[in-house]
Short mmCIF file of C-alpha atoms in Angstrom, two decimals:
data_model
loop_
_atom_site.label_atom_id
_atom_site.label_comp_id
_atom_site.label_asym_id
_atom_site.label_seq_id
_atom_site.Cartn_x
_atom_site.Cartn_y
_atom_site.Cartn_z
CA UNK A 1 232.19 171.28 179.46
CA UNK A 2 228.74 169.73 179.39
CA UNK A 3 226.63 169.86 182.53
CA UNK A 4 226.15 166.39 183.92
CA UNK A 5 222.89 165.03 185.20
CA UNK A 6 220.68 167.15 182.92
CA UNK A 7 219.05 164.79 180.43
CA UNK A 8 216.01 166.33 178.73
CA UNK A 9 213.01 164.15 178.01
CA UNK A 10 210.73 164.85 175.09
CA UNK A 11 207.03 164.39 174.59
CA UNK A 12 206.14 163.88 170.93
CA UNK A 13 202.78 162.91 169.49
CA UNK A 14 203.46 159.62 167.76
CA UNK A 15 207.22 160.13 168.03
CA UNK A 16 210.24 158.60 169.70
CA UNK A 17 212.81 160.78 171.39
CA UNK A 18 216.39 159.58 171.09
CA UNK A 19 218.17 161.37 173.87
CA UNK A 20 221.86 161.24 174.65
CA UNK A 21 223.81 162.82 177.48
CA UNK A 22 227.22 162.47 179.06
CA UNK A 23 225.62 159.58 180.95
CA UNK A 24 223.81 156.53 179.50
CA UNK A 25 221.54 157.09 176.51
CA UNK A 26 217.88 156.23 176.72
CA UNK A 27 214.82 156.44 174.51
CA UNK A 28 211.22 157.47 175.08
CA UNK A 29 208.93 155.28 172.91
CA UNK A 30 205.97 156.54 170.91
CA UNK A 31 202.86 157.97 172.49
CA UNK A 32 199.37 157.23 171.21
CA UNK A 33 198.84 159.14 168.00
CA UNK A 34 195.50 160.45 169.24
CA UNK A 35 197.24 162.42 171.98
CA UNK A 36 198.82 165.66 170.81
CA UNK A 37 201.42 166.18 173.49
CA UNK A 38 203.57 169.29 173.52
CA UNK A 39 206.87 170.21 175.03
CA UNK A 40 206.51 173.34 177.13
CA UNK A 41 209.04 175.91 178.18
CA UNK A 42 211.59 175.64 175.39
CA UNK A 43 212.66 179.09 174.29
CA UNK A 44 213.42 178.87 170.58
CA UNK A 45 214.16 181.36 167.82
CA UNK A 46 213.78 180.16 164.27
CA UNK A 47 215.86 182.70 162.43
CA UNK A 48 218.49 180.82 160.43
CA UNK A 49 221.35 182.39 162.32
CA UNK A 50 219.75 182.30 165.77
CA UNK A 51 222.11 181.59 168.65
CA UNK A 52 221.13 180.98 172.29
CA UNK A 53 222.98 182.02 175.40
CA UNK A 54 225.93 179.59 175.75
CA UNK A 55 225.03 176.65 177.97
CA UNK A 56 221.89 178.47 179.11
CA UNK A 57 219.36 175.82 178.10
CA UNK A 58 215.76 175.70 179.17
CA UNK A 59 214.84 172.39 180.72
CA UNK A 60 212.48 170.44 178.52
CA UNK A 61 209.45 169.10 180.34
CA UNK A 62 209.78 165.40 181.04
CA UNK A 63 207.16 162.79 180.31
CA UNK A 64 206.65 159.05 180.19
CA UNK A 65 204.85 157.38 177.32
CA UNK A 66 204.01 153.79 176.42
CA UNK A 67 206.02 151.63 174.01
CA UNK A 68 204.62 150.65 170.64
CA UNK A 69 206.56 147.71 169.25
CA UNK A 70 203.86 146.97 166.68
CA UNK A 71 204.42 150.33 165.00
CA UNK A 72 208.15 149.66 164.74
CA UNK A 73 207.52 146.25 163.19
CA UNK A 74 205.06 147.75 160.71
CA UNK A 75 207.61 150.38 159.74
CA UNK A 76 210.27 147.68 159.25
CA UNK A 77 208.03 145.71 156.89
CA UNK A 78 207.39 148.84 154.85
CA UNK A 79 211.11 149.48 154.53
CA UNK A 80 211.61 145.97 153.16
CA UNK A 81 208.76 146.36 150.69
CA UNK A 82 210.07 149.72 149.52
CA UNK A 83 213.56 148.35 148.94
CA UNK A 84 212.17 145.42 146.98
CA UNK A 85 210.36 147.81 144.62
CA UNK A 86 213.17 150.33 144.08
CA UNK A 87 213.83 149.57 140.41
CA UNK A 88 210.42 148.35 139.29
CA UNK A 89 208.59 150.41 136.67
CA UNK A 90 204.86 149.73 136.76
CA UNK A 91 203.19 149.82 133.35
CA UNK A 92 199.95 151.34 134.57
CA UNK A 93 199.49 154.05 137.19
CA UNK A 94 197.48 153.56 140.35
CA UNK A 95 193.97 154.76 141.16
CA UNK A 96 194.78 158.37 140.24
CA UNK A 97 195.46 157.38 136.62
CA UNK A 98 198.47 158.18 134.50
CA UNK A 99 199.64 161.78 134.89
CA UNK A 100 202.08 164.03 133.08
CA UNK A 101 204.29 165.43 135.81
CA UNK A 102 206.67 168.38 135.77
CA UNK A 103 209.54 168.21 138.28
CA UNK A 104 211.61 171.34 138.74
CA UNK A 105 215.19 170.23 139.21
CA UNK A 106 215.12 166.45 139.27
CA UNK A 107 218.84 165.73 138.85
CA UNK A 108 219.93 165.39 142.48
CA UNK A 109 218.89 163.92 145.82
CA UNK A 110 215.13 164.34 146.47
CA UNK A 111 214.37 164.86 142.79
CA UNK A 112 215.95 161.50 141.93
CA UNK A 113 213.79 159.63 144.44
CA UNK A 114 210.67 161.51 143.38
CA UNK A 115 211.18 160.83 139.66
CA UNK A 116 211.83 157.13 140.29
CA UNK A 117 208.68 156.79 142.39
CA UNK A 118 206.58 158.63 139.81
CA UNK A 119 207.85 156.22 137.17
CA UNK A 120 207.07 153.25 139.41
CA UNK A 121 203.46 154.43 139.34
CA UNK A 122 203.52 154.70 135.55
CA UNK A 123 203.47 158.49 135.26
CA UNK A 124 205.27 160.40 132.51
CA UNK A 125 207.86 162.81 133.90
CA UNK A 126 209.42 165.97 132.52
CA UNK A 127 212.32 167.38 134.53
CA UNK A 128 213.05 171.07 134.05
CA UNK A 129 216.58 172.27 134.72
CA UNK A 130 219.63 173.79 133.02
CA UNK A 131 220.71 170.45 131.60
CA UNK A 132 224.19 170.74 133.10
CA UNK A 133 224.13 167.75 135.47
CA UNK A 134 223.75 164.24 134.04
CA UNK A 135 222.42 165.76 130.84
CA UNK A 136 219.54 167.07 132.90
CA UNK A 137 218.36 163.59 133.97
CA UNK A 138 218.29 162.07 137.48
CA UNK A 139 221.32 160.19 138.70
CA UNK A 140 220.83 156.48 139.54
CA UNK A 141 219.51 155.56 142.95
CA UNK A 142 221.67 153.37 145.19
CA UNK A 143 221.41 149.68 144.33
CA UNK A 144 219.95 150.31 140.87
CA UNK A 145 222.00 148.93 137.97
CA UNK A 146 222.42 150.69 134.65
CA UNK A 147 219.81 148.61 132.81
CA UNK A 148 217.20 149.31 135.50
CA UNK A 149 218.07 153.00 135.52
CA UNK A 150 217.77 153.26 131.73
CA UNK A 151 214.41 151.50 131.88
CA UNK A 152 213.18 154.05 134.40
CA UNK A 153 214.43 156.90 132.20
CA UNK A 154 212.33 155.73 129.25
CA UNK A 155 209.44 157.76 130.64
CA UNK A 156 211.56 160.81 131.55
CA UNK A 157 212.31 163.78 129.32
CA UNK A 158 214.28 166.96 129.95
CA UNK A 159 213.01 170.51 129.44
CA UNK A 160 216.10 172.71 129.41
CA UNK A 161 215.47 176.09 131.03
CA UNK A 162 217.02 178.24 133.74
CA UNK A 163 214.41 179.39 136.23
CA UNK A 164 216.55 182.42 136.99
CA UNK A 165 215.71 183.62 133.46
CA UNK A 166 211.93 184.17 133.79
CA UNK A 167 211.26 184.91 130.12
CA UNK A 168 213.14 181.82 128.97
CA UNK A 169 211.37 179.64 131.54
CA UNK A 170 207.91 180.86 130.51
CA UNK A 171 208.72 180.36 126.84
CA UNK A 172 209.98 176.83 127.45
CA UNK A 173 206.87 175.92 129.45
CA UNK A 174 204.54 177.46 126.89
CA UNK A 175 205.98 175.14 124.25
CA UNK A 176 206.06 172.05 126.45
CA UNK A 177 202.33 171.32 126.59
CA UNK A 178 199.99 170.84 129.52
CA UNK A 179 201.10 169.29 132.79
CA UNK A 180 198.78 167.54 135.24
CA UNK A 181 201.02 167.73 138.33
CA UNK A 182 203.79 170.22 139.09
CA UNK A 183 206.46 169.54 141.74
CA UNK A 184 208.54 172.62 142.53
CA UNK A 185 211.46 171.18 144.46
CA UNK A 186 214.02 173.97 144.29
CA UNK A 187 212.19 177.27 144.60
CA UNK A 188 213.64 179.78 147.05
CA UNK A 189 212.08 183.12 146.13
CA UNK A 190 208.73 184.49 145.08
CA UNK A 191 210.11 185.80 141.78
CA UNK A 192 211.15 182.24 140.93
CA UNK A 193 207.72 180.66 141.37
CA UNK A 194 205.77 183.42 139.58
CA UNK A 195 207.12 182.74 136.06
CA UNK A 196 206.72 179.00 136.63
CA UNK A 197 203.04 179.43 137.48
CA UNK A 198 202.53 181.82 134.54
CA UNK A 199 204.14 179.33 132.18
CA UNK A 200 202.01 176.46 133.48
CA UNK A 201 198.84 178.55 133.27
CA UNK A 202 199.62 179.50 129.67
CA UNK A 203 199.00 175.88 128.65
CA UNK A 204 195.78 175.44 130.63
CA UNK A 205 196.98 175.18 134.22
CA UNK A 206 197.53 172.03 136.27
CA UNK A 207 195.54 169.72 138.53
CA UNK A 208 197.94 170.04 141.47
CA UNK A 209 200.95 172.16 142.40
CA UNK A 210 203.19 170.73 145.13
CA UNK A 211 205.74 173.13 146.61
CA UNK A 212 208.86 172.22 148.57
CA UNK A 213 209.11 174.65 151.46
CA UNK A 214 210.97 174.26 154.77
CA UNK A 215 210.28 173.99 158.50
CA UNK A 216 212.73 176.88 158.74
CA UNK A 217 209.84 179.24 157.97
CA UNK A 218 208.44 179.00 161.50
CA UNK A 219 208.78 181.82 163.98
CA UNK A 220 209.87 181.77 167.64
CA UNK A 221 207.83 179.62 169.98
CA UNK A 222 207.90 178.31 173.55
CA UNK A 223 205.80 175.26 172.60
CA UNK A 224 207.23 172.25 170.80
CA UNK A 225 206.99 170.23 168.63
CA UNK A 226 206.31 172.74 165.90
CA UNK A 227 202.93 172.39 164.22
CA UNK A 228 201.62 173.76 160.97
CA UNK A 229 199.68 176.30 163.04
CA UNK A 230 202.86 178.03 164.20
CA UNK A 231 203.21 181.47 162.59
CA UNK A 232 205.96 182.18 160.10
CA UNK A 233 209.08 184.16 160.93
CA UNK A 234 209.43 187.35 158.85
CA UNK A 235 213.17 187.31 159.63
CA UNK A 236 213.77 183.75 158.45
CA UNK A 237 215.99 183.23 155.42
CA UNK A 238 213.13 181.01 154.19
CA UNK A 239 210.51 183.75 154.53
CA UNK A 240 209.95 183.98 150.77
CA UNK A 241 208.75 180.39 150.75
CA UNK A 242 205.82 181.61 152.84
CA UNK A 243 205.21 184.24 150.19
CA UNK A 244 205.27 181.50 147.56
CA UNK A 245 202.51 179.65 149.41
CA UNK A 246 200.43 182.83 149.59
CA UNK A 247 200.98 183.48 145.90
CA UNK A 248 199.87 179.98 144.89
CA UNK A 249 196.72 180.44 146.93
CA UNK A 250 196.04 183.82 145.33
CA UNK A 251 196.20 182.20 141.90
CA UNK A 252 193.43 179.78 142.77
CA UNK A 253 195.67 176.73 142.34
CA UNK A 254 195.17 173.37 144.01
CA UNK A 255 198.41 173.67 145.93
CA UNK A 256 200.14 171.84 148.74
CA UNK A 257 203.29 172.94 150.59
CA UNK A 258 205.71 170.52 152.25
CA UNK A 259 207.92 171.69 155.11
CA UNK A 260 210.70 169.22 155.89
CA UNK A 261 212.96 169.66 158.89
CA UNK A 262 216.46 168.33 158.06
CA UNK A 263 216.64 165.82 155.20
CA UNK A 264 219.16 162.99 155.08
CA UNK A 265 219.80 159.78 153.15
CA UNK A 266 221.81 158.46 150.19
CA UNK A 267 222.72 161.06 147.52
CA UNK A 268 222.54 163.90 150.04
CA UNK A 269 224.71 166.72 148.70
CA UNK A 270 224.50 168.62 151.99
CA UNK A 271 227.05 167.39 154.56
CA UNK A 272 224.52 166.54 157.25
CA UNK A 273 225.18 162.94 158.26
CA UNK A 274 228.49 163.12 156.42
CA UNK A 275 229.72 165.65 159.00
CA UNK A 276 229.50 162.94 161.66
CA UNK A 277 230.67 160.05 159.46
CA UNK A 278 233.79 161.99 158.49
CA UNK A 279 234.80 162.15 162.14
CA UNK A 280 233.65 158.87 163.64
CA UNK A 281 235.20 156.78 160.85
CA UNK A 282 238.58 158.48 161.35
CA UNK A 283 238.56 158.29 165.13
CA UNK A 284 238.43 162.07 165.47
CA UNK A 285 236.59 163.98 168.19
CA UNK A 286 233.18 165.28 167.20
CA UNK A 287 232.90 169.00 168.00
CA UNK A 288 229.35 169.78 169.13
CA UNK A 289 228.15 173.24 170.21
CA UNK A 290 226.91 173.99 173.72
CA UNK A 291 226.29 170.90 175.88
CA UNK A 292 224.99 168.70 173.05
CA UNK A 293 221.46 168.44 174.41
CA UNK A 294 219.63 170.50 171.85
CA UNK A 295 217.00 168.33 170.20
CA UNK A 296 216.52 168.15 166.45
CA UNK A 297 214.86 165.95 163.85
CA UNK A 298 215.74 164.47 160.47
CA UNK A 299 213.60 162.86 157.78
CA UNK A 300 214.77 160.26 155.26
CA UNK A 301 214.73 161.33 151.62
CA UNK A 302 212.73 158.28 150.55
CA UNK A 303 210.04 158.98 153.14
CA UNK A 304 209.78 162.54 151.85
CA UNK A 305 209.41 161.38 148.24
CA UNK A 306 206.78 158.84 149.33
CA UNK A 307 204.68 161.58 150.88
CA UNK A 308 204.97 163.75 147.78
CA UNK A 309 203.61 161.13 145.41
CA UNK A 310 200.85 160.13 147.83
CA UNK A 311 199.55 163.68 147.66
CA UNK A 312 198.57 163.10 144.02
CA UNK A 313 194.81 162.96 143.67
CA UNK A 314 194.20 163.40 147.42
CA UNK A 315 191.58 166.13 147.97
CA UNK A 316 192.49 166.43 151.66
CA UNK A 317 195.82 168.10 150.87
CA UNK A 318 194.37 170.99 148.87
CA UNK A 319 195.60 174.34 150.21
CA UNK A 320 197.42 172.67 153.10
CA UNK A 321 200.96 172.74 154.52
CA UNK A 322 202.64 169.69 156.05
CA UNK A 323 205.63 169.09 158.26
CA UNK A 324 207.50 166.03 157.02
CA UNK A 325 210.23 164.26 158.95
CA UNK A 326 210.80 161.11 160.96
CA UNK A 327 208.88 160.09 164.06
CA UNK A 328 212.01 160.38 166.18
CA UNK A 329 213.78 163.29 167.81
CA UNK A 330 217.50 163.22 168.57
CA UNK A 331 219.93 165.33 170.57
CA UNK A 332 223.12 166.63 168.96
CA UNK A 333 225.15 164.19 171.08
CA UNK A 334 222.71 161.42 170.20
CA UNK A 335 223.22 162.08 166.50
CA UNK A 336 226.98 161.60 166.85
CA UNK A 337 226.44 158.34 168.74
CA UNK A 338 223.88 157.05 166.23
CA UNK A 339 226.20 157.79 163.30
CA UNK A 340 229.01 155.89 165.03
CA UNK A 341 226.65 152.96 165.62
CA UNK A 342 225.45 153.05 162.00
CA UNK A 343 229.06 152.94 160.82
CA UNK A 344 229.98 150.11 163.18
CA UNK A 345 232.39 152.33 165.10
CA UNK A 346 233.05 152.82 168.79
CA UNK A 347 231.16 155.53 170.64
CA UNK A 348 232.80 158.79 169.64
CA UNK A 349 234.69 161.29 171.75
CA UNK A 350 232.51 164.39 171.95
CA UNK A 351 233.96 167.83 172.58
CA UNK A 352 231.49 170.55 173.58
CA UNK A 353 232.27 174.17 172.88
CA UNK A 354 230.76 177.64 172.96
CA UNK A 355 230.34 178.71 169.31
CA UNK A 356 230.44 182.37 170.30
CA UNK A 357 234.03 181.88 171.39
CA UNK A 358 235.12 180.62 167.97
CA UNK A 359 235.31 182.90 164.96
CA UNK A 360 235.35 180.79 161.79
CA UNK A 361 237.38 182.50 159.04
CA UNK A 362 235.99 182.95 155.55
CA UNK A 363 236.67 179.92 153.41
CA UNK A 364 236.66 177.50 156.34
CA UNK A 365 234.04 174.73 156.51
CA UNK A 366 230.85 175.31 158.45
CA UNK A 367 231.37 174.45 162.12
CA UNK A 368 228.25 172.29 162.60
CA UNK A 369 225.38 171.17 160.35
CA UNK A 370 222.47 172.03 162.68
CA UNK A 371 221.21 175.33 164.02
CA UNK A 372 221.92 175.82 167.74
CA UNK A 373 218.40 175.39 169.08
CA UNK A 374 215.64 172.88 169.68
CA UNK A 375 214.15 172.29 166.23
CA UNK A 376 211.61 169.51 165.67
CA UNK A 377 208.07 169.24 164.34
CA UNK A 378 204.92 167.16 164.62
CA UNK A 379 203.98 165.09 161.56
CA UNK A 380 200.54 164.12 162.88
CA UNK A 381 198.69 166.25 160.32
CA UNK A 382 200.51 164.53 157.44
CA UNK A 383 199.66 161.09 158.79
CA UNK A 384 196.03 162.10 159.28
CA UNK A 385 195.45 163.60 155.83
CA UNK A 386 197.53 161.03 153.95
CA UNK A 387 196.64 157.92 155.95
CA UNK A 388 198.59 155.48 153.77
CA UNK A 389 201.82 157.35 154.55
CA UNK A 390 204.10 157.09 157.53
CA UNK A 391 207.90 157.18 157.81
CA UNK A 392 209.46 153.81 156.94
CA UNK A 393 212.92 154.52 158.30
CA UNK A 394 214.01 154.76 161.89
CA UNK A 395 216.97 157.07 162.45
CA UNK A 396 219.38 154.17 162.84
CA UNK A 397 218.06 152.36 159.75
CA UNK A 398 218.28 155.52 157.69
CA UNK A 399 221.80 156.33 158.86
CA UNK A 400 222.92 152.81 158.04
CA UNK A 401 221.57 153.23 154.51
CA UNK A 402 223.41 156.55 154.23
CA UNK A 403 226.66 155.02 155.42
CA UNK A 404 226.57 151.87 153.30
CA UNK A 405 224.86 153.13 150.13
CA UNK A 406 226.32 156.61 150.01
CA UNK A 407 229.29 157.34 152.26
CA UNK A 408 231.15 154.13 151.42
CA UNK A 409 229.66 153.68 147.93
CA UNK A 410 230.77 157.14 146.81
CA UNK A 411 234.17 156.84 148.43
CA UNK A 412 233.86 159.57 151.04
CA UNK A 413 235.77 157.32 153.43
CA UNK A 414 238.77 157.52 151.06
CA UNK A 415 238.74 161.31 150.77
CA UNK A 416 240.51 163.78 153.01
CA UNK A 417 237.93 166.08 154.68
CA UNK A 418 238.80 169.64 155.58
CA UNK A 419 239.10 169.71 159.37
CA UNK A 420 240.49 173.24 159.71
CA UNK A 421 237.43 174.45 161.61
CA UNK A 422 237.66 171.46 163.96
CA UNK A 423 241.30 172.20 164.66
CA UNK A 424 240.41 175.80 165.43
CA UNK A 425 237.65 174.72 167.84
CA UNK A 426 239.85 172.12 169.52
CA UNK A 427 242.67 174.60 170.01
CA UNK A 428 240.27 177.10 171.57
CA UNK A 429 238.77 174.42 173.80
CA UNK A 430 242.16 173.22 175.02
CA UNK A 431 243.42 176.73 175.68
CA UNK A 432 240.30 177.51 177.70
CA UNK A 433 240.57 174.32 179.76
#
């Protein structure tokens, strides 16, 4: 059972903390961006499979910060403007000029948003993948009709190559001509980025190389939010992404690395928000590990793609790494409640459990989409170096877009999810009661 009366408060530079407990929920509004506040005393381990002592949470230091309604209004106007421009293809690029862009992957989720935004700016795009999904081209974005999608695809071509075959990838790139900008969205290992760089260099190199990394690279810390100054974790399953950054630097490239926390939004193929929607829409309990007060952070896919394209031609981002996410932090319990609100459902029944007491058999669904720890990062550096970028979506706005434009639109509400792991957890919880 969750401990009552312990409601952690978060200090976040330029961020809102959405905090939920067994009592009433409350929010801490944004602090002044000039103040870099930190949360002290939170023991955290950033290995992918890290697990804390059950129910043995450190108390997060509390703080009070001033509201900033103007910032919320500004964000809302940017959301409206972005939605109005979703399908528009601009004939001429912006101040950076028309570029020839290589996007590794490009058929799913983030790649789809990135390609569409590059086309909006008038850039030519080549997506490099195995050609097995959608003929190698991006799938349509929510709300975009077929004619608009086909218009966007007029400036998109497919380079068929499997990056797991280094020789084939280098040969394909060598015959594809010179690229101005390279976006590597799906690299995981050093031996995957090396042949890509060699292939790009064989045709004269590129102006910029933008790498998709992960906030999962950070090592243990007692100070939150995470900043780009935090050291990497040699035991992280993302450790090779750090090696990729080092390799790009060693090659003398104009590189930038982006480290998202959790990513959500329409077209998400990872069951992040869908985990909660599956349960709240069916009136099922939401099984949440520990006492539900661990704090995490999610960033909307469109905000991530916006940052990526705004790096083009920006000298400030050379050789830099950036945390990218929303300006809000949310507890595990708060995430369940927000998803219910986004779906127009009643507040969910939450069942807390000790994950160490539940052994999930092979073949069963993952028990919970988030790692059992405080995991959130500052995005102040990104806002400073790319001053025309800031997240457009609040958590609630983003979850509403996920529910309406993805969960319902793709018929997930009509499917039958696999709740075997839930049933196992619930049976353990009831037997222990």
